[in-house]
Amino acid sequence: MRFGNLSLLSAIVLAVTLVILSVEIPRNSLHIWSSWQDMNQAAEREAVAALDMLESLHVQSMLNRNGVTGGDPAIQTVTAAMENFSALDHDLKLWLFMAPKVIAFQTENGKGEIQAPADEIDQMVIARGASITKVDRNVFRLSRPVILGSGRAADPRCASCHTALMGIKSGEILGGYSASVDINSQVLDWRRD
């Protein structure tokens, strides 16, 4: 039996193929999207945990420092923690950055602790006063601000020190924290999958 130019067998094969494709393509697309989301959520959890650790260590170190002189053990503790953490996990890099008023204070007082924004993302965090999350070239990036009077920077000792020394008031940005998580190996696994 023939239907136009198609034999019955060809028509059945074509119909079955179309049904399979109409089911499999959406199912596979959903699986691909879901696994991509899972990979990014895992990178975000890693970045958030690292930044929480860095922020806790930084705040506790600052609250317990001996003064505002250079070479203070509190600063050395934070710097060493960032370096050690990044050295242990080659896919994760951590840094902190200062806002303009803090940098100006450090510069005017000849401090060697100046940590300017590393790039345009850190600069946008300072300008907007909000966290930024971005994936670019298989690197998951999270940068978030430190605002005087908010979160862990809500301690009255933070406010009194920054207001007295730098003229920073509650609600102003002190700087921020950044984490980048290299997800190249996860992306390769995702592509193979």
PDB file of C-alpha atoms in Angstrom:
ATOM      1  CA  MET A   1       0.000   0.000   0.000  1.00  0.00           C
ATOM      2  CA  ARG A   2       1.422   3.453  -0.946  1.00  0.00           C
ATOM      3  CA  PHE A   3       0.461   6.920   0.269  1.00  0.00           C
ATOM      4  CA  GLY A   4       1.695   9.312  -2.362  1.00  0.00           C
ATOM      5  CA  ASN A   5       5.441   8.684  -2.567  1.00  0.00           C
ATOM      6  CA  LEU A   6       5.635   7.012   0.872  1.00  0.00           C
ATOM      7  CA  SER A   7       5.265   3.337   1.478  1.00  0.00           C
ATOM      8  CA  LEU A   8       3.327   2.212   4.546  1.00  0.00           C
ATOM      9  CA  LEU A   9       6.602   1.163   6.228  1.00  0.00           C
ATOM     10  CA  SER A  10       8.203   4.563   5.539  1.00  0.00           C
ATOM     11  CA  ALA A  11       5.126   6.354   6.871  1.00  0.00           C
ATOM     12  CA  ILE A  12       5.198   4.279  10.086  1.00  0.00           C
ATOM     13  CA  VAL A  13       8.951   4.881  10.561  1.00  0.00           C
ATOM     14  CA  LEU A  14       8.478   8.612   9.967  1.00  0.00           C
ATOM     15  CA  ALA A  15       5.528   8.788  12.408  1.00  0.00           C
ATOM     16  CA  VAL A  16       7.404   6.847  15.122  1.00  0.00           C
ATOM     17  CA  THR A  17      10.501   9.025  14.611  1.00  0.00           C
ATOM     18  CA  LEU A  18       8.438  12.211  14.960  1.00  0.00           C
ATOM     19  CA  VAL A  19       6.792  10.932  18.142  1.00  0.00           C
ATOM     20  CA  ILE A  20      10.145   9.924  19.651  1.00  0.00           C
ATOM     21  CA  LEU A  21      11.711  13.269  18.755  1.00  0.00           C
ATOM     22  CA  SER A  22       8.762  15.217  20.131  1.00  0.00           C
ATOM     23  CA  VAL A  23       9.248  13.438  23.487  1.00  0.00           C
ATOM     24  CA  GLU A  24      13.034  13.042  23.652  1.00  0.00           C
ATOM     25  CA  ILE A  25      14.108  16.526  22.568  1.00  0.00           C
ATOM     26  CA  PRO A  26      12.119  18.313  25.314  1.00  0.00           C
ATOM     27  CA  ARG A  27      13.115  15.688  27.899  1.00  0.00           C
ATOM     28  CA  ASN A  28      16.814  15.951  27.025  1.00  0.00           C
ATOM     29  CA  SER A  29      16.639  19.736  26.866  1.00  0.00           C
ATOM     30  CA  LEU A  30      15.107  19.796  30.336  1.00  0.00           C
ATOM     31  CA  HIS A  31      17.823  17.435  31.626  1.00  0.00           C
ATOM     32  CA  ILE A  32      20.582  19.613  30.106  1.00  0.00           C
ATOM     33  CA  TRP A  33      19.090  22.786  31.597  1.00  0.00           C
ATOM     34  CA  SER A  34      18.565  21.151  34.983  1.00  0.00           C
ATOM     35  CA  SER A  35      22.128  19.817  35.188  1.00  0.00           C
ATOM     36  CA  TRP A  36      23.482  23.265  34.173  1.00  0.00           C
ATOM     37  CA  GLN A  37      21.432  24.841  36.971  1.00  0.00           C
ATOM     38  CA  ASP A  38      22.666  22.230  39.480  1.00  0.00           C
ATOM     39  CA  MET A  39      26.281  22.943  38.536  1.00  0.00           C
ATOM     40  CA  ASN A  40      25.815  26.700  38.982  1.00  0.00           C
ATOM     41  CA  GLN A  41      23.987  26.252  42.284  1.00  0.00           C
ATOM     42  CA  ALA A  42      26.860  24.112  43.604  1.00  0.00           C
ATOM     43  CA  ALA A  43      29.352  26.824  42.584  1.00  0.00           C
ATOM     44  CA  GLU A  44      27.179  29.458  44.251  1.00  0.00           C
ATOM     45  CA  ARG A  45      26.992  27.450  47.506  1.00  0.00           C
ATOM     46  CA  GLU A  46      30.795  27.133  47.481  1.00  0.00           C
ATOM     47  CA  ALA A  47      31.241  30.877  46.860  1.00  0.00           C
ATOM     48  CA  VAL A  48      28.714  31.877  49.549  1.00  0.00           C
ATOM     49  CA  ALA A  49      30.313  29.580  52.144  1.00  0.00           C
ATOM     50  CA  ALA A  50      33.776  30.928  51.346  1.00  0.00           C
ATOM     51  CA  LEU A  51      32.602  34.550  51.563  1.00  0.00           C
ATOM     52  CA  ASP A  52      30.776  33.874  54.835  1.00  0.00           C
ATOM     53  CA  MET A  53      33.989  32.418  56.255  1.00  0.00           C
ATOM     54  CA  LEU A  54      36.045  35.369  54.978  1.00  0.00           C
ATOM     55  CA  GLU A  55      33.580  37.930  56.308  1.00  0.00           C
ATOM     56  CA  SER A  56      33.415  36.297  59.742  1.00  0.00           C
ATOM     57  CA  LEU A  57      37.181  36.095  59.994  1.00  0.00           C
ATOM     58  CA  HIS A  58      37.612  39.670  58.768  1.00  0.00           C
ATOM     59  CA  VAL A  59      35.071  41.162  61.181  1.00  0.00           C
ATOM     60  CA  GLN A  60      36.422  39.235  64.168  1.00  0.00           C
ATOM     61  CA  SER A  61      39.985  40.203  63.272  1.00  0.00           C
ATOM     62  CA  MET A  62      39.062  43.878  62.940  1.00  0.00           C
ATOM     63  CA  LEU A  63      37.182  43.896  66.236  1.00  0.00           C
ATOM     64  CA  ASN A  64      40.201  42.389  67.975  1.00  0.00           C
ATOM     65  CA  ARG A  65      42.991  44.334  66.334  1.00  0.00           C
ATOM     66  CA  ASN A  66      45.446  46.304  68.423  1.00  0.00           C
ATOM     67  CA  GLY A  67      45.014  49.577  66.559  1.00  0.00           C
ATOM     68  CA  VAL A  68      45.087  50.922  63.050  1.00  0.00           C
ATOM     69  CA  THR A  69      48.813  50.737  62.491  1.00  0.00           C
ATOM     70  CA  GLY A  70      50.296  48.843  59.554  1.00  0.00           C
ATOM     71  CA  GLY A  71      51.475  45.291  60.074  1.00  0.00           C
ATOM     72  CA  ASP A  72      48.733  44.570  62.566  1.00  0.00           C
ATOM     73  CA  PRO A  73      48.391  40.812  63.244  1.00  0.00           C
ATOM     74  CA  ALA A  74      44.653  41.033  62.501  1.00  0.00           C
ATOM     75  CA  ILE A  75      45.342  42.092  58.904  1.00  0.00           C
ATOM     76  CA  GLN A  76      48.040  39.447  58.546  1.00  0.00           C
ATOM     77  CA  THR A  77      45.562  36.795  59.773  1.00  0.00           C
ATOM     78  CA  VAL A  78      42.948  37.766  57.187  1.00  0.00           C
ATOM     79  CA  THR A  79      45.486  37.963  54.361  1.00  0.00           C
ATOM     80  CA  ALA A  80      47.022  34.596  55.272  1.00  0.00           C
ATOM     81  CA  ALA A  81      43.571  32.979  55.512  1.00  0.00           C
ATOM     82  CA  MET A  82      42.624  34.207  52.026  1.00  0.00           C
ATOM     83  CA  GLU A  83      45.925  33.050  50.555  1.00  0.00           C
ATOM     84  CA  ASN A  84      45.801  29.644  52.286  1.00  0.00           C
ATOM     85  CA  PHE A  85      42.160  29.042  51.381  1.00  0.00           C
ATOM     86  CA  SER A  86      42.834  29.909  47.731  1.00  0.00           C
ATOM     87  CA  ALA A  87      45.993  27.768  47.670  1.00  0.00           C
ATOM     88  CA  LEU A  88      44.139  24.710  49.002  1.00  0.00           C
ATOM     89  CA  ASP A  89      41.373  24.938  46.426  1.00  0.00           C
ATOM     90  CA  HIS A  90      42.820  25.957  43.061  1.00  0.00           C
ATOM     91  CA  ASP A  91      39.311  26.406  41.652  1.00  0.00           C
ATOM     92  CA  LEU A  92      38.412  29.033  44.278  1.00  0.00           C
ATOM     93  CA  LYS A  93      39.907  32.501  44.692  1.00  0.00           C
ATOM     94  CA  LEU A  94      38.948  34.944  47.460  1.00  0.00           C
ATOM     95  CA  TRP A  95      39.684  38.607  47.962  1.00  0.00           C
ATOM     96  CA  LEU A  96      38.324  41.665  49.682  1.00  0.00           C
ATOM     97  CA  PHE A  97      38.223  45.198  48.342  1.00  0.00           C
ATOM     98  CA  MET A  98      37.845  48.668  49.805  1.00  0.00           C
ATOM     99  CA  ALA A  99      35.507  51.525  48.922  1.00  0.00           C
ATOM    100  CA  PRO A 100      36.927  54.942  47.953  1.00  0.00           C
ATOM    101  CA  LYS A 101      36.694  56.512  51.449  1.00  0.00           C
ATOM    102  CA  VAL A 102      38.603  53.610  52.984  1.00  0.00           C
ATOM    103  CA  ILE A 103      41.229  53.721  50.217  1.00  0.00           C
ATOM    104  CA  ALA A 104      41.573  57.507  50.681  1.00  0.00           C
ATOM    105  CA  PHE A 105      42.114  57.023  54.427  1.00  0.00           C
ATOM    106  CA  GLN A 106      44.720  54.326  53.815  1.00  0.00           C
ATOM    107  CA  THR A 107      46.519  56.476  51.214  1.00  0.00           C
ATOM    108  CA  GLU A 108      46.508  59.619  53.388  1.00  0.00           C
ATOM    109  CA  ASN A 109      47.934  57.667  56.317  1.00  0.00           C
ATOM    110  CA  GLY A 110      50.595  55.794  54.346  1.00  0.00           C
ATOM    111  CA  LYS A 111      49.044  52.386  54.953  1.00  0.00           C
ATOM    112  CA  GLY A 112      50.164  49.355  52.982  1.00  0.00           C
ATOM    113  CA  GLU A 113      46.792  47.635  53.283  1.00  0.00           C
ATOM    114  CA  ILE A 114      45.129  49.176  50.224  1.00  0.00           C
ATOM    115  CA  GLN A 115      42.922  46.654  48.441  1.00  0.00           C
ATOM    116  CA  ALA A 116      41.254  48.376  45.535  1.00  0.00           C
ATOM    117  CA  PRO A 117      38.424  46.744  43.554  1.00  0.00           C
ATOM    118  CA  ALA A 118      39.931  43.999  41.402  1.00  0.00           C
ATOM    119  CA  ASP A 119      37.745  44.699  38.366  1.00  0.00           C
ATOM    120  CA  GLU A 120      34.543  46.248  37.030  1.00  0.00           C
ATOM    121  CA  ILE A 121      32.360  43.785  38.956  1.00  0.00           C
ATOM    122  CA  ASP A 122      33.818  44.903  42.284  1.00  0.00           C
ATOM    123  CA  GLN A 123      33.402  48.532  41.151  1.00  0.00           C
ATOM    124  CA  MET A 124      29.726  47.880  40.318  1.00  0.00           C
ATOM    125  CA  VAL A 125      29.181  46.340  43.771  1.00  0.00           C
ATOM    126  CA  ILE A 126      30.491  49.556  45.344  1.00  0.00           C
ATOM    127  CA  ALA A 127      28.454  51.761  43.003  1.00  0.00           C
ATOM    128  CA  ARG A 128      25.185  49.815  43.464  1.00  0.00           C
ATOM    129  CA  GLY A 129      25.586  48.636  47.040  1.00  0.00           C
ATOM    130  CA  ALA A 130      24.285  45.227  45.979  1.00  0.00           C
ATOM    131  CA  SER A 131      25.678  41.754  45.340  1.00  0.00           C
ATOM    132  CA  ILE A 132      26.516  40.694  41.808  1.00  0.00           C
ATOM    133  CA  THR A 133      26.530  37.121  40.534  1.00  0.00           C
ATOM    134  CA  LYS A 134      27.915  36.331  37.098  1.00  0.00           C
ATOM    135  CA  VAL A 135      29.140  33.343  35.087  1.00  0.00           C
ATOM    136  CA  ASP A 136      31.707  34.254  32.454  1.00  0.00           C
ATOM    137  CA  ARG A 137      34.085  31.912  30.610  1.00  0.00           C
ATOM    138  CA  ASN A 138      33.239  29.056  32.965  1.00  0.00           C
ATOM    139  CA  VAL A 139      34.001  31.066  36.084  1.00  0.00           C
ATOM    140  CA  PHE A 140      31.230  31.580  38.634  1.00  0.00           C
ATOM    141  CA  ARG A 141      31.693  34.933  40.343  1.00  0.00           C
ATOM    142  CA  LEU A 142      30.030  36.354  43.436  1.00  0.00           C
ATOM    143  CA  SER A 143      30.850  39.791  44.845  1.00  0.00           C
ATOM    144  CA  ARG A 144      28.956  41.396  47.690  1.00  0.00           C
ATOM    145  CA  PRO A 145      29.234  44.698  49.548  1.00  0.00           C
ATOM    146  CA  VAL A 146      29.996  45.409  53.181  1.00  0.00           C
ATOM    147  CA  ILE A 147      27.694  48.176  54.358  1.00  0.00           C
ATOM    148  CA  LEU A 148      28.381  49.900  57.662  1.00  0.00           C
ATOM    149  CA  GLY A 149      25.545  49.181  60.077  1.00  0.00           C
ATOM    150  CA  SER A 150      24.349  46.064  58.200  1.00  0.00           C
ATOM    151  CA  GLY A 151      25.033  42.357  58.575  1.00  0.00           C
ATOM    152  CA  ARG A 152      28.270  41.612  60.345  1.00  0.00           C
ATOM    153  CA  ALA A 153      29.312  45.274  60.028  1.00  0.00           C
ATOM    154  CA  ALA A 154      26.450  46.209  62.386  1.00  0.00           C
ATOM    155  CA  ASP A 155      28.593  46.051  65.520  1.00  0.00           C
ATOM    156  CA  PRO A 156      28.664  49.526  67.154  1.00  0.00           C
ATOM    157  CA  ARG A 157      32.462  49.269  67.409  1.00  0.00           C
ATOM    158  CA  CYS A 158      32.635  49.075  63.584  1.00  0.00           C
ATOM    159  CA  ALA A 159      30.542  52.233  63.283  1.00  0.00           C
ATOM    160  CA  SER A 160      32.463  54.205  65.903  1.00  0.00           C
ATOM    161  CA  CYS A 161      35.842  53.321  64.380  1.00  0.00           C
ATOM    162  CA  HIS A 162      34.921  53.973  60.740  1.00  0.00           C
ATOM    163  CA  THR A 163      32.965  57.139  61.521  1.00  0.00           C
ATOM    164  CA  ALA A 164      35.694  58.605  63.712  1.00  0.00           C
ATOM    165  CA  LEU A 165      38.597  57.694  61.425  1.00  0.00           C
ATOM    166  CA  MET A 166      37.115  57.900  57.928  1.00  0.00           C
ATOM    167  CA  GLY A 167      33.878  59.850  58.175  1.00  0.00           C
ATOM    168  CA  ILE A 168      31.863  56.852  56.968  1.00  0.00           C
ATOM    169  CA  LYS A 169      28.290  56.800  58.220  1.00  0.00           C
ATOM    170  CA  SER A 170      25.827  53.963  58.690  1.00  0.00           C
ATOM    171  CA  GLY A 171      24.474  52.813  55.314  1.00  0.00           C
ATOM    172  CA  GLU A 172      27.665  53.674  53.417  1.00  0.00           C
ATOM    173  CA  ILE A 173      29.781  51.029  51.748  1.00  0.00           C
ATOM    174  CA  LEU A 174      33.082  50.049  53.334  1.00  0.00           C
ATOM    175  CA  GLY A 175      34.075  47.694  50.519  1.00  0.00           C
ATOM    176  CA  GLY A 176      33.215  44.119  49.731  1.00  0.00           C
ATOM    177  CA  TYR A 177      34.162  40.496  49.327  1.00  0.00           C
ATOM    178  CA  SER A 178      34.619  38.511  46.124  1.00  0.00           C
ATOM    179  CA  ALA A 179      34.884  34.838  45.267  1.00  0.00           C
ATOM    180  CA  SER A 180      35.476  33.261  41.885  1.00  0.00           C
ATOM    181  CA  VAL A 181      34.890  29.550  41.363  1.00  0.00           C
ATOM    182  CA  ASP A 182      36.413  27.970  38.255  1.00  0.00           C
ATOM    183  CA  ILE A 183      33.849  25.473  36.928  1.00  0.00           C
ATOM    184  CA  ASN A 184      35.766  24.356  33.803  1.00  0.00           C
ATOM    185  CA  SER A 185      36.025  20.721  34.906  1.00  0.00           C
ATOM    186  CA  GLN A 186      32.307  20.640  35.786  1.00  0.00           C
ATOM    187  CA  VAL A 187      31.439  22.185  32.408  1.00  0.00           C
ATOM    188  CA  LEU A 188      33.507  19.511  30.622  1.00  0.00           C
ATOM    189  CA  ASP A 189      31.661  16.788  32.557  1.00  0.00           C
ATOM    190  CA  TRP A 190      28.357  18.495  31.753  1.00  0.00           C
ATOM    191  CA  ARG A 191      29.195  18.593  28.043  1.00  0.00           C
ATOM    192  CA  ARG A 192      30.222  14.923  28.059  1.00  0.00           C
ATOM    193  CA  ASP A 193      26.954  14.050  29.787  1.00  0.00           C
TER     194      ASP A 193
END
